[in-house]
Short mmCIF file of C-alpha atoms in Angstrom, two decimals:
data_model
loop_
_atom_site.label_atom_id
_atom_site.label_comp_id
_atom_site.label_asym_id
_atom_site.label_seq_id
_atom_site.Cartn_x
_atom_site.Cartn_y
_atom_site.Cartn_z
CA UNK A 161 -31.68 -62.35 82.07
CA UNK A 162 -32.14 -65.92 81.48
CA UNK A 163 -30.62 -69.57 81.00
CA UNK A 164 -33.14 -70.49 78.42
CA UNK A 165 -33.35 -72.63 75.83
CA UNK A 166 -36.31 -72.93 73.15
CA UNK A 167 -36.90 -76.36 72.63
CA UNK A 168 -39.77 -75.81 69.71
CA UNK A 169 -37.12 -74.08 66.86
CA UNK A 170 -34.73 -71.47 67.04
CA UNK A 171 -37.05 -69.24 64.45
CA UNK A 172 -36.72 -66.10 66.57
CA UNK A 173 -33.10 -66.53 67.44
CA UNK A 174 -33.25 -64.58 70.45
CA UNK A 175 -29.58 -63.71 71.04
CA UNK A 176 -26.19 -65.07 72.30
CA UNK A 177 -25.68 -67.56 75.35
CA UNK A 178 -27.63 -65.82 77.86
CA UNK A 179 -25.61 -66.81 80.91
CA UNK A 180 -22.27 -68.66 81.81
CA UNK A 181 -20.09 -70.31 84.52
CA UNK A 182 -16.83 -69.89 86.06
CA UNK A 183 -15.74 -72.07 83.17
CA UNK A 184 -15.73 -70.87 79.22
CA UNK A 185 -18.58 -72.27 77.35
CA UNK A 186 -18.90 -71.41 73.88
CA UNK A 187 -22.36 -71.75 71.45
CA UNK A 188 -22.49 -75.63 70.69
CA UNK A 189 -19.75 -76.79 73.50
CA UNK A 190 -20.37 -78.87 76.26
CA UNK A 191 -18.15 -79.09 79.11
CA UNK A 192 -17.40 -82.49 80.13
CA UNK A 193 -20.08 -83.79 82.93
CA UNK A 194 -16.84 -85.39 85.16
CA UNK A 195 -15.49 -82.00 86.02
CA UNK A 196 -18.45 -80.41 87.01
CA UNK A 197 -21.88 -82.19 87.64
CA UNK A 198 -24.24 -79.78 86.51
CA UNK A 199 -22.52 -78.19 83.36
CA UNK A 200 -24.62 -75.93 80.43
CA UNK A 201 -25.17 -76.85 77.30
CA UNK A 202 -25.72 -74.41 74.82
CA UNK A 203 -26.94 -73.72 71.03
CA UNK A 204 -27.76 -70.82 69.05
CA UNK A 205 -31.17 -70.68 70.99
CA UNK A 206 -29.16 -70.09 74.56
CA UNK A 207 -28.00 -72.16 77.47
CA UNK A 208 -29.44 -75.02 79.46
CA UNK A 209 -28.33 -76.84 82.54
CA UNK A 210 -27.30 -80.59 81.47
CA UNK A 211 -28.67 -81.65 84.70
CA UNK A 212 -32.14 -79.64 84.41
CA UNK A 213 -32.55 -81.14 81.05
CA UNK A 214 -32.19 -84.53 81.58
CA UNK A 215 -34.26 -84.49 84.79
CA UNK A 216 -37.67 -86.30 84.78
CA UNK A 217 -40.58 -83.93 85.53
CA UNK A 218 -44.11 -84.44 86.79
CA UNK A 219 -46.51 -85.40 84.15
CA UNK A 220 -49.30 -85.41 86.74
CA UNK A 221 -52.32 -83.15 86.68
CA UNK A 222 -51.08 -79.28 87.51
CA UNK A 223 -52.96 -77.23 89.54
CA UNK A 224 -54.08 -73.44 89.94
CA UNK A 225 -51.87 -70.91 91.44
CA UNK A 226 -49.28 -69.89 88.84
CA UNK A 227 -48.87 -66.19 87.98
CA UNK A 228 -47.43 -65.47 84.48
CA UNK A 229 -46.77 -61.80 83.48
CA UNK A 230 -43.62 -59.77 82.07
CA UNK A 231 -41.43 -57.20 82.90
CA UNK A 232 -41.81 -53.95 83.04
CA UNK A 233 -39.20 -51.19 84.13
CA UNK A 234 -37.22 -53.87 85.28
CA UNK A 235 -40.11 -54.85 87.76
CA UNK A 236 -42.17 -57.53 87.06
CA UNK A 237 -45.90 -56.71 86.48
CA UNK A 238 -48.24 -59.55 86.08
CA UNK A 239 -50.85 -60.29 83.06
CA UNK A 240 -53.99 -59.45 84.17
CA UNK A 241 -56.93 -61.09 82.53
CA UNK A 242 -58.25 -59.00 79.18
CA UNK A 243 -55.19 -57.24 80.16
CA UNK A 244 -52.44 -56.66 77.51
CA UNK A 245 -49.22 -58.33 76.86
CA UNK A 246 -46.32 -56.98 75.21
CA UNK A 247 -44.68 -58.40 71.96
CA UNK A 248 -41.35 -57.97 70.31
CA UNK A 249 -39.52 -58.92 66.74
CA UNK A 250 -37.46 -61.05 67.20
CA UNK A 251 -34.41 -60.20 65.02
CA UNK A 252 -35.09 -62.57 62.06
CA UNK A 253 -38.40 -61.26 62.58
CA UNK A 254 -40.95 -63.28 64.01
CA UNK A 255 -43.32 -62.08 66.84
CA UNK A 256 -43.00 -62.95 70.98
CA UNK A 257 -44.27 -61.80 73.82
CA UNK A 258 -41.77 -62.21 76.74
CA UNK A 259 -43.28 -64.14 79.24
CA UNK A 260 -41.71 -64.41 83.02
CA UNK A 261 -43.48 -67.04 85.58
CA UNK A 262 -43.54 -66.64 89.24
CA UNK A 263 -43.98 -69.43 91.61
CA UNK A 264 -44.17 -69.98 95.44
CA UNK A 265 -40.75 -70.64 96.97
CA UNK A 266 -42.56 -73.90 98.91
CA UNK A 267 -42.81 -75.68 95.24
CA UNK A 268 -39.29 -74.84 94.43
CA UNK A 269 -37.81 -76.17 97.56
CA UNK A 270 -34.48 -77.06 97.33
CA UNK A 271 -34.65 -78.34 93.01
CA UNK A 272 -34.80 -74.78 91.13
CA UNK A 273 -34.47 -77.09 87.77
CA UNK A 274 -38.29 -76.18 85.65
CA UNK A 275 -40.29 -76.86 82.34
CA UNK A 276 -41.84 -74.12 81.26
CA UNK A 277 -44.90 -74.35 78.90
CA UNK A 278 -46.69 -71.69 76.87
CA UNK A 279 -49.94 -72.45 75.23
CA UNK A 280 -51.65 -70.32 72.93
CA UNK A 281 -55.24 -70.70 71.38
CA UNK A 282 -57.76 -68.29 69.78
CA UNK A 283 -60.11 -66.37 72.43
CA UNK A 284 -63.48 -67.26 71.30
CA UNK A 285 -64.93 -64.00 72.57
CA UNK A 286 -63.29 -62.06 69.72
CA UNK A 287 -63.06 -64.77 66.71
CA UNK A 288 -61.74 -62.14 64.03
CA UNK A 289 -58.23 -61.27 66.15
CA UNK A 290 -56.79 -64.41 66.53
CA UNK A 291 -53.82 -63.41 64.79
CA UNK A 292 -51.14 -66.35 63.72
CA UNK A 293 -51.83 -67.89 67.01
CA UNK A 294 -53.71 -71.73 65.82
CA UNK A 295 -49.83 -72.13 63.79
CA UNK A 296 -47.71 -71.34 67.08
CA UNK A 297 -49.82 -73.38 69.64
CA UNK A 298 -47.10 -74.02 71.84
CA UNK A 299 -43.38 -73.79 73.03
CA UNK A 300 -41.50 -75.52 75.85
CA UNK A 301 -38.86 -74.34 77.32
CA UNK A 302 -36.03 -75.62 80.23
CA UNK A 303 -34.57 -73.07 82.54
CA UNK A 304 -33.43 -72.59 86.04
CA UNK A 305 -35.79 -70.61 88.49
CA UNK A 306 -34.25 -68.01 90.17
CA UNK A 307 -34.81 -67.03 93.94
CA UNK A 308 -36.62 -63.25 94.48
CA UNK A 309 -37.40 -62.42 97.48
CA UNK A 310 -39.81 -65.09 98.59
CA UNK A 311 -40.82 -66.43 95.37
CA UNK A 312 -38.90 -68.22 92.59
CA UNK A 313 -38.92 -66.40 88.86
CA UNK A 314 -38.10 -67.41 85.17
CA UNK A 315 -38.13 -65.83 82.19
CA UNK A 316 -38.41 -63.38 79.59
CA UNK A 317 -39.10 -66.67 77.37
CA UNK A 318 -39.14 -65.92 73.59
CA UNK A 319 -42.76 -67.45 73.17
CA UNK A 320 -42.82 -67.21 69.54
CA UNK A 321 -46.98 -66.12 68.48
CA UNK A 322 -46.60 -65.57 64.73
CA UNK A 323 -44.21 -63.46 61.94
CA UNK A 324 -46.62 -60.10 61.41
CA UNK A 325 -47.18 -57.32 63.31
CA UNK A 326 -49.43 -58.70 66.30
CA UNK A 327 -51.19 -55.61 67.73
CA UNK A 328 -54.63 -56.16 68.72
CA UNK A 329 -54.47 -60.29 68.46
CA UNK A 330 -56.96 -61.77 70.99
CA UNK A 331 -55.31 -65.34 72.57
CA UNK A 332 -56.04 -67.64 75.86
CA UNK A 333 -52.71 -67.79 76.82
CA UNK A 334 -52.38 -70.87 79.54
CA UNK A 335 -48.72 -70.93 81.44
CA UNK A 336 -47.57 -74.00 83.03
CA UNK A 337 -44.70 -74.48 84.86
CA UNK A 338 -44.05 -78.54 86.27
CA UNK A 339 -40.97 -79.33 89.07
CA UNK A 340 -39.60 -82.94 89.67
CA UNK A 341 -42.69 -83.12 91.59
CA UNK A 342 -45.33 -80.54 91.31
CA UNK A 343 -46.69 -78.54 88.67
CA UNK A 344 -48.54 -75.45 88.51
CA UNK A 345 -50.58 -73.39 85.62
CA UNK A 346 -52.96 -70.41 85.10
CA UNK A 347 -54.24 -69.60 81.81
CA UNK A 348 -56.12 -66.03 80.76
CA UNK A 349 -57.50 -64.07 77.86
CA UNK A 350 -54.96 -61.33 76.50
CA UNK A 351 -54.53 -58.66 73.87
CA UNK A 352 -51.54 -58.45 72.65
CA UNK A 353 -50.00 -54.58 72.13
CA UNK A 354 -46.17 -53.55 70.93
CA UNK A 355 -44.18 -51.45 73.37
CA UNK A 356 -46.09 -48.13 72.81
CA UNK A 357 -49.29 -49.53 73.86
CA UNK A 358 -52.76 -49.94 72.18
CA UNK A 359 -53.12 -46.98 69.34
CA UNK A 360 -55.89 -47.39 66.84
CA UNK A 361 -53.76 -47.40 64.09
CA UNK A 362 -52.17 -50.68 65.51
CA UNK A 363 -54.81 -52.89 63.56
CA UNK A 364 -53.39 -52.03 60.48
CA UNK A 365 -51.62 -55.12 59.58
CA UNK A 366 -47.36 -54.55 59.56
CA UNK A 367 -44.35 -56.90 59.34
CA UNK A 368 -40.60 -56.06 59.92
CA UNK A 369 -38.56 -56.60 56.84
CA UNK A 370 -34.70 -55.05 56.78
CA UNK A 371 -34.30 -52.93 59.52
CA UNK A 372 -37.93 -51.39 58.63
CA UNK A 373 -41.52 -51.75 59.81
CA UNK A 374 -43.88 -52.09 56.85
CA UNK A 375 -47.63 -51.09 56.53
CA UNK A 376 -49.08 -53.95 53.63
CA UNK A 377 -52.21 -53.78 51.94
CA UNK A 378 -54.46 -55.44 49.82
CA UNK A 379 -57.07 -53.54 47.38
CA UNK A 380 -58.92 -51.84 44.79
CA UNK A 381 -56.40 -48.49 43.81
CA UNK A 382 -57.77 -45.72 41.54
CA UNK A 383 -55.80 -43.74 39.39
CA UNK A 384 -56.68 -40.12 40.53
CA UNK A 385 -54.46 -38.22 37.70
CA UNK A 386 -51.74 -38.92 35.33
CA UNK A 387 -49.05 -36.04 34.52
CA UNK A 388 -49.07 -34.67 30.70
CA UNK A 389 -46.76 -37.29 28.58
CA UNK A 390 -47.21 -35.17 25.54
CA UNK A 391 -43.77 -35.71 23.74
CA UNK A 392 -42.23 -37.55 26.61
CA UNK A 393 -39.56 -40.17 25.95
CA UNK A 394 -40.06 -43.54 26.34
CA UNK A 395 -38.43 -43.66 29.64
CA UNK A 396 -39.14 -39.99 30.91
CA UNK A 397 -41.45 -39.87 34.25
CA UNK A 398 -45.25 -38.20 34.87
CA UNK A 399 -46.96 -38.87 37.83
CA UNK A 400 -49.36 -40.97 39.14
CA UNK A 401 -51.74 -40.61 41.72
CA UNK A 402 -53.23 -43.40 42.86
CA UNK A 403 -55.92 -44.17 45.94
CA UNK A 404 -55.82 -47.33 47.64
CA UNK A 405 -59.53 -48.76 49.17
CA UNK A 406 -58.04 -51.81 51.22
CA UNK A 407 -60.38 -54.67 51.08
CA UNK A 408 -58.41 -56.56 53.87
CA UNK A 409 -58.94 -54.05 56.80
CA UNK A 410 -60.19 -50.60 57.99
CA UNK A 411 -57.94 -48.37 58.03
CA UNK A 412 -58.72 -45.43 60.70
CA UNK A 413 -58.38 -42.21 59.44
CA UNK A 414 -55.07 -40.57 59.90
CA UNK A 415 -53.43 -43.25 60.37
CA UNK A 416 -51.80 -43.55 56.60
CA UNK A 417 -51.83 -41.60 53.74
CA UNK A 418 -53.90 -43.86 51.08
CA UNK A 419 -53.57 -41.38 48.49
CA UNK A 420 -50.22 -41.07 47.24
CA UNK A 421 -48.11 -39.76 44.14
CA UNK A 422 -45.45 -41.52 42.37
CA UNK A 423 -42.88 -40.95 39.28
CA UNK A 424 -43.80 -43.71 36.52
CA UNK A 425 -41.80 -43.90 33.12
CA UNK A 426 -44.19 -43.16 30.58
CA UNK A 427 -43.99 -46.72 28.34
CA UNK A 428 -45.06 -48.00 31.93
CA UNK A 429 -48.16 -45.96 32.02
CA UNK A 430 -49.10 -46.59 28.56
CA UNK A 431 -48.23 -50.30 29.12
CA UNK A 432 -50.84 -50.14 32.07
CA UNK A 433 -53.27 -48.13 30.54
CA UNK A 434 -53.07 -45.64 33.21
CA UNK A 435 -55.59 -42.80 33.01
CA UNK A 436 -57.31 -40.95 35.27
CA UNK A 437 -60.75 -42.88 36.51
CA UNK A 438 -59.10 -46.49 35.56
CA UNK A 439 -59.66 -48.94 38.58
CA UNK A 440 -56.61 -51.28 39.01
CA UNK A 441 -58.25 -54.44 41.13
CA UNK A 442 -56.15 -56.27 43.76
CA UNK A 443 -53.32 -54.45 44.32
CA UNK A 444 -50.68 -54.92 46.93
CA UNK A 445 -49.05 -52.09 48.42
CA UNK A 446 -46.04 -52.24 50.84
CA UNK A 447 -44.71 -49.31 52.48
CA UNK A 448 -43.02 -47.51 55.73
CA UNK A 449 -45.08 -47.53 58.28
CA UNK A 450 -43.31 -44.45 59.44
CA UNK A 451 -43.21 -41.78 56.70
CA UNK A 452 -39.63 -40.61 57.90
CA UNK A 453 -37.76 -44.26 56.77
CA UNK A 454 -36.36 -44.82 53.57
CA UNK A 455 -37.63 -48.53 52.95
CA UNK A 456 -38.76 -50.76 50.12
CA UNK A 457 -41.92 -49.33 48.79
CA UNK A 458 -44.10 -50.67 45.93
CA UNK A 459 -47.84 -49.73 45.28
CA UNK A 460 -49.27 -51.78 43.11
CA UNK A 461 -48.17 -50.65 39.44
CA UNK A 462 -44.96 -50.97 37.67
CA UNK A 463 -42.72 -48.21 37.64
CA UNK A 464 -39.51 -48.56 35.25
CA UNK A 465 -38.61 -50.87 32.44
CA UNK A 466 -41.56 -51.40 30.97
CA UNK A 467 -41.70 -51.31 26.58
CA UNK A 468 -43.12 -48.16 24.67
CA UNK A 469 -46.13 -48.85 21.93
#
């Protein structure tokens, strides 16, 4: 949708050029400035006007009036305060939201060239969901405004908030937007939701990995019931079942299945000590966050290869 460049790191890598003239311009080209005055440069991160980058903009004090939301449907639907905002992965996995900004055609005039400017700081009204927001504090971008209807519009910027799973995280999110000029801002309290919407089971803590969303947990597990090993070979399977009490969140119930049964060779679970009763302290589980995926899974005990007494 956009000619946007990230200026803070290209961490999310949020696709190919994003836009083009009547000219070829390939990632990492520049066309040369005496054929056309206003030419793109571009990088992995997307394309920026030469012209809009190199222009000086107002470093005065910016005043009220900006409105900063996203799209929705194709329509654009702004942030409303303690309202939600949407975040994506990005795909090498780190978290945005998409901000657009929207700003009166009289500011524009006739110089559509912008910086754009996301801040992002911990809402104090809800200390315990700040998320990874306090390491991503900010990102700048450079981008052409385009004309709708009476206003001018950029965006959906890749404003990077963090690398796990942000549903729930509570951030003052302050937009600024600065011509040649003028310069505008707003800033509000959000939650941030994926594309589903809030669901209770969203505070469970997830990160995408390969393809695959994945639930991870920190706790206590207790070993529920071991299989009969009575003449099993060394590397012959019983199972396990193990129940996880995470110590790092709350996990409603019905969200995940925290009791769970798994094939273990039996050197492993004499290795282990694994007996029914026996409380194995901080263990990390990883697993699919939906049950239908076939992704990496590990809860907490070793499985295979372990030696026989």
């Amino acid at each position: 949708m956009r000619l946007a460049t990230l200026l803070l790191a290209l961490a999310l890598g949020c696709g190919d050029d994003g836009g083009g003239t009547d000219d070829p311009v390939t990632d990492g080209a520049v066309r040369d400035a005496s054929r056309d005055a206003d030419v793109l440069e571009c990088d992995g991160g997307g394309c920026v006007s030469r012209r809009c980058r190199l222009l000086d903009y107002y470093e005065g004090p910016a005043e009220d009036g900006l409105v900063v939301g996203e799209m929705q449907d194709e329509a654009f639907v702004a942030y409303e305060a303690g309202g939600d905002a949407t975040y994506v992965f990005g795909f090498q996995g780190g978290v945005m939201i998409q901000p657009v900004v929207d700003v009166p055609a009289e500011r524009v005039a006739d110089e559509p060239c912008a910086q754009i400017t996301f801040r992002h700081r911990p809402d104090p009204a809800y200390p315990d969901d700040a998320g990874e927001v306090e390491f991503f504090s900010e990102n700048v971008f450079i981008d052409t405004l385009e004309a709708v209807d009476t206003r001018f519009r950029g965006g959906a910027y890749a404003d990077q908030m963090g690398w796990a799973a942000a549903d729930g995280v509570r951030m003052i999110l302050e937009a600024e937007v600065r011509g040649p000029d003028w310069a505008l801002r707003t800033e509000l309290p959000v939650r941030v939701v994926d594309q589903d919407g809030w669901d209770e089971c969203d505070v469970v803590p997830t990160t995408f990995a390969i393809g695959c969303e994945l639930v991870e947990l920190s706790g206590a597990a207790t070993v529920e019931s071991v299989g009969d090993t009575t003449g099993l070979a060394c590397a012959a399977t019983a199972p396990v079942t193990l129940t996880l009490a995470p110590s790092d969140v709350v996990v409603p119930e019905g969200c995940y299945e925290l009791t769970r049964t798994i094939d273990v060779e039996r050197g492993c679970i004499d290795d282990q000590g694994l007996a029914p009763g026996v409380v194995l302290d901080e263990v990390f589980w990883t697993f699919p966050a939906d049950p239908e995926q076939e992704c990496y899974e590990t809860l907490g005990v070793v499985e295979r290869g372990c030696d026989c007494l």
